Structures are given as C-alpha cells and as structure tokens.
PDB file of C-alpha atoms and ligand atoms in Angstrom:
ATOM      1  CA  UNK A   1     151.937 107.823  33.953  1.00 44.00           C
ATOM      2  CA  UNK A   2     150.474 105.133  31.947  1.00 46.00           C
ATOM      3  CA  UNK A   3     148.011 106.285  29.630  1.00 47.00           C
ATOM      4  CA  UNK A   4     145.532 103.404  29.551  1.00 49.00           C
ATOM      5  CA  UNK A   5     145.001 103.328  33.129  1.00 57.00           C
ATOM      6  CA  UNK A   6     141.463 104.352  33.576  1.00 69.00           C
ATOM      7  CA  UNK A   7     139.989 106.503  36.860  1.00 92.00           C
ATOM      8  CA  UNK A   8     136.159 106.283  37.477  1.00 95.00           C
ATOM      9  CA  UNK A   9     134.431 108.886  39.496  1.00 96.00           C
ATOM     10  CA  UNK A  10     130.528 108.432  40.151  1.00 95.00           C
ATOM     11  CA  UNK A  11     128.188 111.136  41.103  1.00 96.00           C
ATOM     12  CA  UNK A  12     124.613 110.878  41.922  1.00 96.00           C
ATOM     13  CA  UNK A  13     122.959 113.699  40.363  1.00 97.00           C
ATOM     14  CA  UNK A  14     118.946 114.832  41.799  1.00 97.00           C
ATOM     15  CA  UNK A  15     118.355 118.354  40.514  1.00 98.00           C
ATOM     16  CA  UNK A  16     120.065 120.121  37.115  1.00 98.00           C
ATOM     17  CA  UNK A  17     121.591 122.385  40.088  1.00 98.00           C
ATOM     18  CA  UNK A  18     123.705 118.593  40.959  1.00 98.00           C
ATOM     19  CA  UNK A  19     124.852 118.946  37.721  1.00 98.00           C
ATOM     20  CA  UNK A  20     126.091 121.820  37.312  1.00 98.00           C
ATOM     21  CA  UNK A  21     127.546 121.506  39.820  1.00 97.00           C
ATOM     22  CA  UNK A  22     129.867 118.790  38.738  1.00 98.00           C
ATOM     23  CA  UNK A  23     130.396 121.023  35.315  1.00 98.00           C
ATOM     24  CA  UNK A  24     131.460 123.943  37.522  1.00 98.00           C
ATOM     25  CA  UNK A  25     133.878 121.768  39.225  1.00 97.00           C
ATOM     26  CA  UNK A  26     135.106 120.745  35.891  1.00 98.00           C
ATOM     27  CA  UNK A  27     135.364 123.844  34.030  1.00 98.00           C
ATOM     28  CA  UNK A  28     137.311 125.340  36.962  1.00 97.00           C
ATOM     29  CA  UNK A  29     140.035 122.845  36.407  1.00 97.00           C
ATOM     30  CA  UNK A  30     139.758 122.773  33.112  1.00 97.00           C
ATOM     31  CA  UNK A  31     142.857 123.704  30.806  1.00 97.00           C
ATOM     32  CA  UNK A  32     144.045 124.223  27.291  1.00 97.00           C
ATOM     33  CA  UNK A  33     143.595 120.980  25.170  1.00 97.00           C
ATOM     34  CA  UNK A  34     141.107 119.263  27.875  1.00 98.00           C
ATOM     35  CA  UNK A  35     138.541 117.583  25.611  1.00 98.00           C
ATOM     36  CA  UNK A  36     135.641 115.952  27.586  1.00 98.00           C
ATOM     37  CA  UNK A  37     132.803 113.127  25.707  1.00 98.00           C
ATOM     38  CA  UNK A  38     129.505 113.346  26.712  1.00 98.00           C
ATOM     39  CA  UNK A  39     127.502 110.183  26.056  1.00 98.00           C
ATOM     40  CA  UNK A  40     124.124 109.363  27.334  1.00 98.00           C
ATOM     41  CA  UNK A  41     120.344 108.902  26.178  1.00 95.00           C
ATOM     42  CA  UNK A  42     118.150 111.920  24.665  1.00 95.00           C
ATOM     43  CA  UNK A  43     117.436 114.122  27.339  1.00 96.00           C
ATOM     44  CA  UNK A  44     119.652 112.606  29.470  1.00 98.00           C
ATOM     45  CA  UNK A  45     121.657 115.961  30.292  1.00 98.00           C
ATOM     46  CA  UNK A  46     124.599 116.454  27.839  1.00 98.00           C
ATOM     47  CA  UNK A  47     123.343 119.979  26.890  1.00 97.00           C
ATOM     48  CA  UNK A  48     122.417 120.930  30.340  1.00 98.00           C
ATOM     49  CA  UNK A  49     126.040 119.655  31.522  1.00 98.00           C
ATOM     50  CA  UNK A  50     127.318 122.160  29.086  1.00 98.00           C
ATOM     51  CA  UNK A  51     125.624 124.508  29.718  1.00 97.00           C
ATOM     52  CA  UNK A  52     126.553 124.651  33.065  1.00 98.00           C
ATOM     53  CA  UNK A  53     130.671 124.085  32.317  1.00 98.00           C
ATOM     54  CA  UNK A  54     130.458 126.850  29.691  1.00 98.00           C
ATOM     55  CA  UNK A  55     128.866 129.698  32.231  1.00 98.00           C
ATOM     56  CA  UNK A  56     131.558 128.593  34.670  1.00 98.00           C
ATOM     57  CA  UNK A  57     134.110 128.791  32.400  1.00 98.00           C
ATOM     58  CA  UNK A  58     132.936 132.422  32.129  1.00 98.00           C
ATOM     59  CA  UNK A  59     130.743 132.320  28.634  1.00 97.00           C
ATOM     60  CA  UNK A  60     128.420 135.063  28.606  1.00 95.00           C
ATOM     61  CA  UNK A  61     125.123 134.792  26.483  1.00 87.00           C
ATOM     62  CA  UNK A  62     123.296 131.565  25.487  1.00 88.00           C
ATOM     63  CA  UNK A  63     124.528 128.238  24.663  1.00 88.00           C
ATOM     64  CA  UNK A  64     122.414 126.047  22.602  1.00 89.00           C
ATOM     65  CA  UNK A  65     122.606 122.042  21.666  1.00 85.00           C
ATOM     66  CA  UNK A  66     124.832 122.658  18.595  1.00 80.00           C
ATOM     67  CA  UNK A  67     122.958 119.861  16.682  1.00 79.00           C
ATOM     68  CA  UNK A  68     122.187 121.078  13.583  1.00 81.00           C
ATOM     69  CA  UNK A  69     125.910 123.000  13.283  1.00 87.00           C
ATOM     70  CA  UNK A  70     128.036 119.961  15.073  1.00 94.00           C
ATOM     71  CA  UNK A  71     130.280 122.790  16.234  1.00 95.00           C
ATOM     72  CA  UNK A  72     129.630 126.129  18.096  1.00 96.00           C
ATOM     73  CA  UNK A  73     132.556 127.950  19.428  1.00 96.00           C
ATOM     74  CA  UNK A  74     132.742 130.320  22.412  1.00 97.00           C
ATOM     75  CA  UNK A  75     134.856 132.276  24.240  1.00 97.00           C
ATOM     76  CA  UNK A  76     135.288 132.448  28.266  1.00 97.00           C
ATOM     77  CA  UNK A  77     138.469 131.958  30.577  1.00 97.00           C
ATOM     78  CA  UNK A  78     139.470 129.652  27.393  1.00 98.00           C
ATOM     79  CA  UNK A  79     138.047 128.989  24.187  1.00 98.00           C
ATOM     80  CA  UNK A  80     135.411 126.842  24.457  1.00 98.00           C
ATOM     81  CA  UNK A  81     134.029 124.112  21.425  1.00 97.00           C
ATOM     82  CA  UNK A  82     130.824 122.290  22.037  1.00 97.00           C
ATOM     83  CA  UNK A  83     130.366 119.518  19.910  1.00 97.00           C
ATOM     84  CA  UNK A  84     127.310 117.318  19.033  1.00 96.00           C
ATOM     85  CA  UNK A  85     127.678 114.751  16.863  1.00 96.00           C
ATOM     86  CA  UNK A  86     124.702 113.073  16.586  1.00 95.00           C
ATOM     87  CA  UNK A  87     123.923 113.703  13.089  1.00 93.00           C
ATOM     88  CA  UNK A  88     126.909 112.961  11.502  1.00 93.00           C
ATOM     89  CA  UNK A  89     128.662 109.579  10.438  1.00 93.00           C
ATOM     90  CA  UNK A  90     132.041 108.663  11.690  1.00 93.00           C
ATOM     91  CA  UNK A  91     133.281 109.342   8.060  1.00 94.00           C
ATOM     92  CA  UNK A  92     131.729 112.997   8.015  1.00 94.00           C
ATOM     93  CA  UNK A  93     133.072 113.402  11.352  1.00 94.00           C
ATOM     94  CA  UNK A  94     136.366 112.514  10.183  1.00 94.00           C
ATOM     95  CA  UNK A  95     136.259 115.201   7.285  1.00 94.00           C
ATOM     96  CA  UNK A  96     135.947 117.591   9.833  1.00 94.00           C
ATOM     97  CA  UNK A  97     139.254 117.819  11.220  1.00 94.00           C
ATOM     98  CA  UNK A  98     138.830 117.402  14.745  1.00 96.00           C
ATOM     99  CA  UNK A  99     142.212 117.383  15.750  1.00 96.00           C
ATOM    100  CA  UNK A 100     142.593 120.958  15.331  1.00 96.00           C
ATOM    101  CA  UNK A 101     140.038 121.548  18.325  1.00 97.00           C
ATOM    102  CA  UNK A 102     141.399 118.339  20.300  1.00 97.00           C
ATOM    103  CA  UNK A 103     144.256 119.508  20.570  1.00 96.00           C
ATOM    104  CA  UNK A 104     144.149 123.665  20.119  1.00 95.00           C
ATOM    105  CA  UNK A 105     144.609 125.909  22.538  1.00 96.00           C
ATOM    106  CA  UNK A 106     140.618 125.652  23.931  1.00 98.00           C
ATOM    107  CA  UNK A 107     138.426 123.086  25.729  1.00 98.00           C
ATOM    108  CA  UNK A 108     136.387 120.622  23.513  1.00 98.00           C
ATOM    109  CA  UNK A 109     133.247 119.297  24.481  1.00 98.00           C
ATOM    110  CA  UNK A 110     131.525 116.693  22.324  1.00 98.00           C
ATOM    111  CA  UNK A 111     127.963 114.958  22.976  1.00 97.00           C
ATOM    112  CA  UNK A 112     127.333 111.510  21.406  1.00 97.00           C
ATOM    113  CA  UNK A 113     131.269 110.881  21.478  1.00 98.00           C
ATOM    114  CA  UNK A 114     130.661 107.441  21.218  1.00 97.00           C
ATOM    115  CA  UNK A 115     129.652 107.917  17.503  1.00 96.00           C
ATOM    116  CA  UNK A 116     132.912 109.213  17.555  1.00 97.00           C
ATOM    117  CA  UNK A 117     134.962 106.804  19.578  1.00 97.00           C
ATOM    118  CA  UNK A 118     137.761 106.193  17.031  1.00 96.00           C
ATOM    119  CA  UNK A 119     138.218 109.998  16.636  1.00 97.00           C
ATOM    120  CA  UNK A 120     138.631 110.864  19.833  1.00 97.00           C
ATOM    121  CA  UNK A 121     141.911 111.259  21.196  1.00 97.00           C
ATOM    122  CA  UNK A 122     143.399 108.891  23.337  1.00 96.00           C
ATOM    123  CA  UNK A 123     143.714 111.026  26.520  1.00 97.00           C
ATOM    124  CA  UNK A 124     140.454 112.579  27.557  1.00 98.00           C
ATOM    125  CA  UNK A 125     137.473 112.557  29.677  1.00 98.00           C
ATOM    126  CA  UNK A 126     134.550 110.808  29.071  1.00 98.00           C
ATOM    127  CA  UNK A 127     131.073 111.196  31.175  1.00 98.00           C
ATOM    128  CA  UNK A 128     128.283 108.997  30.774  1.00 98.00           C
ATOM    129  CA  UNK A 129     125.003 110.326  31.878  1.00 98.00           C
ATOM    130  CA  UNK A 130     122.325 107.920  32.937  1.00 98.00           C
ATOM    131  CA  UNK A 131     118.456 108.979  33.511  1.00 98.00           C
ATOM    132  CA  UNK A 132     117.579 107.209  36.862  1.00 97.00           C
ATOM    133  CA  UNK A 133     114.702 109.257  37.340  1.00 97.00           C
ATOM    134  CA  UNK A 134     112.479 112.088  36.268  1.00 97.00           C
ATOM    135  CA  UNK A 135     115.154 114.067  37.755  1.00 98.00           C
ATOM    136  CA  UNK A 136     117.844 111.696  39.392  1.00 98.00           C
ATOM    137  CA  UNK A 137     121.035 111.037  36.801  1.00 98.00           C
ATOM    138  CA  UNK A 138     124.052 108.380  37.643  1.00 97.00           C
ATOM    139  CA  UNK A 139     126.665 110.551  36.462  1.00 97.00           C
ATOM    140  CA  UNK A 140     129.965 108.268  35.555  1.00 97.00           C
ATOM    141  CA  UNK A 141     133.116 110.460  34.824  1.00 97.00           C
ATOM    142  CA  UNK A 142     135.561 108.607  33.398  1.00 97.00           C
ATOM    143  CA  UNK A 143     139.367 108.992  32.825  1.00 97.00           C
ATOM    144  CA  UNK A 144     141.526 107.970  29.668  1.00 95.00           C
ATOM    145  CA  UNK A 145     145.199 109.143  30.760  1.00 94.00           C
ATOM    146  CA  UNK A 146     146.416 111.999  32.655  1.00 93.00           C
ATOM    147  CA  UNK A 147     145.592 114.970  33.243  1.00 94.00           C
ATOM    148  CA  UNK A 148     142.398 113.160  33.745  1.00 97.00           C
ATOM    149  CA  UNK A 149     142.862 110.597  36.286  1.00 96.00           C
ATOM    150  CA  UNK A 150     144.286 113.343  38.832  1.00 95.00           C
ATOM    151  CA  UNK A 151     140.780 114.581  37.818  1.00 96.00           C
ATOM    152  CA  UNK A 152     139.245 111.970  38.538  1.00 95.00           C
ATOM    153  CA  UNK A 153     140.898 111.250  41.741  1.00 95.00           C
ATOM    154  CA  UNK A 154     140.188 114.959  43.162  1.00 95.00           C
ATOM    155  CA  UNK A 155     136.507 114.561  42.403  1.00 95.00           C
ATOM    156  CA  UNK A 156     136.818 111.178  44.617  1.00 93.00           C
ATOM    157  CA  UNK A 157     138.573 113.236  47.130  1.00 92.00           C
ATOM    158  CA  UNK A 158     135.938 115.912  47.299  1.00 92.00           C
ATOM    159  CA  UNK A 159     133.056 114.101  46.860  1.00 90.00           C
ATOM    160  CA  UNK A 160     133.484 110.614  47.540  1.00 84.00           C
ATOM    161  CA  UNK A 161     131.922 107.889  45.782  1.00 74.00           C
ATOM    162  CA  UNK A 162     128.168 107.896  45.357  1.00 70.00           C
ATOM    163  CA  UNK A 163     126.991 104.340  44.235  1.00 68.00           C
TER     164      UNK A 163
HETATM  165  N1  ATP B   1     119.634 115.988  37.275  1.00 62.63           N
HETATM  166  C1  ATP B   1     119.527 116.533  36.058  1.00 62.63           C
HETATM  167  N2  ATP B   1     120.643 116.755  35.323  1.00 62.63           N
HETATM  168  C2  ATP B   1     120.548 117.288  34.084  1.00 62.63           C
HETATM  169  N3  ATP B   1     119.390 117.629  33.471  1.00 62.63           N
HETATM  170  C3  ATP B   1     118.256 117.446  34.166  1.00 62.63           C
HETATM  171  C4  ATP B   1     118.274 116.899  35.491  1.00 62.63           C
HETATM  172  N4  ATP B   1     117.003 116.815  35.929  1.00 62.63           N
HETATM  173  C5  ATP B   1     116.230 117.280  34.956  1.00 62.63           C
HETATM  174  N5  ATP B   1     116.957 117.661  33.884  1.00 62.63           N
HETATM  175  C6  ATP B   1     116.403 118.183  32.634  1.00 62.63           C
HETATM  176  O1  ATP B   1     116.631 117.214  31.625  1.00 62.63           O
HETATM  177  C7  ATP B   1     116.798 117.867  30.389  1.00 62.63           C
HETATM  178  C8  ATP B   1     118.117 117.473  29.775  1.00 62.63           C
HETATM  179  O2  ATP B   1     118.102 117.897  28.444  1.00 62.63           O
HETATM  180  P1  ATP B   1     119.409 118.055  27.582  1.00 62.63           P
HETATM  181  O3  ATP B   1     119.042 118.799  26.356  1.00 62.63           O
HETATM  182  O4  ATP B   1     120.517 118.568  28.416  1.00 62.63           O
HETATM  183  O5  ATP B   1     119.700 116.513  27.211  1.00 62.63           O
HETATM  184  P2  ATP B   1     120.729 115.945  26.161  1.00 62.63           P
HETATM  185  O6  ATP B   1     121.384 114.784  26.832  1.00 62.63           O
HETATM  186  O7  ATP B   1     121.614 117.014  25.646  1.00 62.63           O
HETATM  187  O8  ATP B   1     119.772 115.401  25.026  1.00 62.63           O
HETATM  188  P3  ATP B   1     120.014 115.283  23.439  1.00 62.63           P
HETATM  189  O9  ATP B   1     120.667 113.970  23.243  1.00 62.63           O
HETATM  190  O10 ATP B   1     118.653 115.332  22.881  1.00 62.63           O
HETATM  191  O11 ATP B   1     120.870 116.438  23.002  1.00 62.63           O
HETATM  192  C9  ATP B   1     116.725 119.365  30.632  1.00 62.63           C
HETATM  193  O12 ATP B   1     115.416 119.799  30.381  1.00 62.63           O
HETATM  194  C10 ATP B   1     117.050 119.456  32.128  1.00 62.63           C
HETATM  195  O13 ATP B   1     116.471 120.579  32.736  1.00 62.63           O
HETATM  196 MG1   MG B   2     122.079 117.752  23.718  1.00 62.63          MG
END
C-alpha cells in the first residue's frame, strides 16, 4: 500500500450524540499505535470527540481538555493519550518526545495537530472539525497511509458520503 495515498470520509454531524457516534465507531476499531489529529476552531468539538472515543474505548471516570498538561493518559481496552497542543510551540513539542506515544503500545489522540504537523507521524488519521452551526459540524476524517484508508473506506461503506 502506498503510504501517501490519502482516503477522505465526510460526516455531517447535528447533535454531540452524531459525534460520538463517529468516535465510538473509531475507538472500536482502534488498535495499538493508531494516533488520530484533531484540528478544528475553539469549540469546534475536539474535546467532545474525545470524550466520546475514550468512554468507548472503555475509560471509566472523567476526561478533561488536557490543555494546561498537553498530555493526560488513560487506561481502557488500550492505553489511551489525549493530547492538546495548543499551548505549546513546535520546538517545545518536539522536546517532548512524542514518538514514544506515536508509536507505543496505546492510542494517541492530539487536538491542534496542525501546530504539530511536522511531528506527527507519517501514517495517521487526521479529522478536521468544522462548526456549521450552533450545533451542525462537517466532520472530515482523513487518511495518511494504511491502516487508515481501510478506515476510511469502511466509514464510506457504512455511512456513505454526507456532503
Ligand atoms: N455536533 C456537535 N459535535 C460536537 N460538539 C458539539 C456539537 N454540538 C454542540 N456541541 C458542543 O460544542 C462544544 C464543543 O466543545 P469542545 O471543548 O469539545 O471543543 P474543542 O474543539 O475541544 O475546543 P478547544 O479548542 O477550546 O479545546 C461542547 O460544549 C459540545 O457540547
Ligand atoms: Mg479541546
């Protein structure tokens, strides 16, 4: 498989129950060493996305917008790392050592990933969130190599595309 072909899934999102939907879906295929960006304006849904993915992936107890710690690690059917780099410059970032979540044995989620474009690794999903409405979001998931195109392809399959 080539690795720079890229899959595009779009979902339509009108409730926070849309999606979560879409995180449930993901965090029941997700596996070890799945990292997933989460771009999108303030308020957009990044948080509430993963929330969502983190209960499904069977996290018990509260998980807050790790802001103010860039990383907050969890535990459920896999460890679980939710990122949020807003804060932090691409240099700081780099300090961090990343790679050692990207590619652990757990499931990496990082909002404002596109601070962090250079960083991230070159297979993984990215979604971009997009307020539409007080409650509508155009959802675009977005594949960099496999596993994630297959990903990709089943949410097409499922869902079909919503423009
Ligand atoms: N369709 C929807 N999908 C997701 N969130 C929604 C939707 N409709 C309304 N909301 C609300 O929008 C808000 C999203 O806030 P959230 O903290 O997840 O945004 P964020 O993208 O993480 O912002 P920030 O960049 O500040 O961290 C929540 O209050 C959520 O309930
Ligand atoms: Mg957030």
């Amino acid at each position: 498989m080539d690795n720079n072909v890229e899959t595009v899934f779009t979902y339509r999102s009108y409730s926070l129950r849309d999606t979560e939907l879409l995180a449930a879906e993901l965090a029941g295929a997700a596996t070890a060493g799945m990292v997933i960006g989460l771009d999108g304006d303030l308020g957009a849904g990044k948080t509430a996305f993963s929330q969502g993915f983190a209960r499904h992936l069977g996290v018990q107890g509260i998980v807050n917008s790790p802001t103010f710690t860039i990383i907050k690690e969890y535990e459920g059917r896999l460890p679980l790392y939710h990122m949020d780099v807003y804060r932090i410059s691409l240099e700081e970032a780099d300090e961090l050592g990343l790679d050692e979540y990207f590619f652990g044995q757990g499931v990496c989620l990082v909002e404002w990933s596109s601070i962090i474009a250079e960083l991230m690794p070159p297979r993984h999903l990215h979604i971009y969130i997009e307020t539409a409405g007080a409650e509508e979001r155009l959802i675009t998931v977005k594949a960099a190599g496999e596993p994630y195109g297959g990903l990709c392809r089943a949410l097409t399959e499922k869902w079909g595309i919503q423009e």
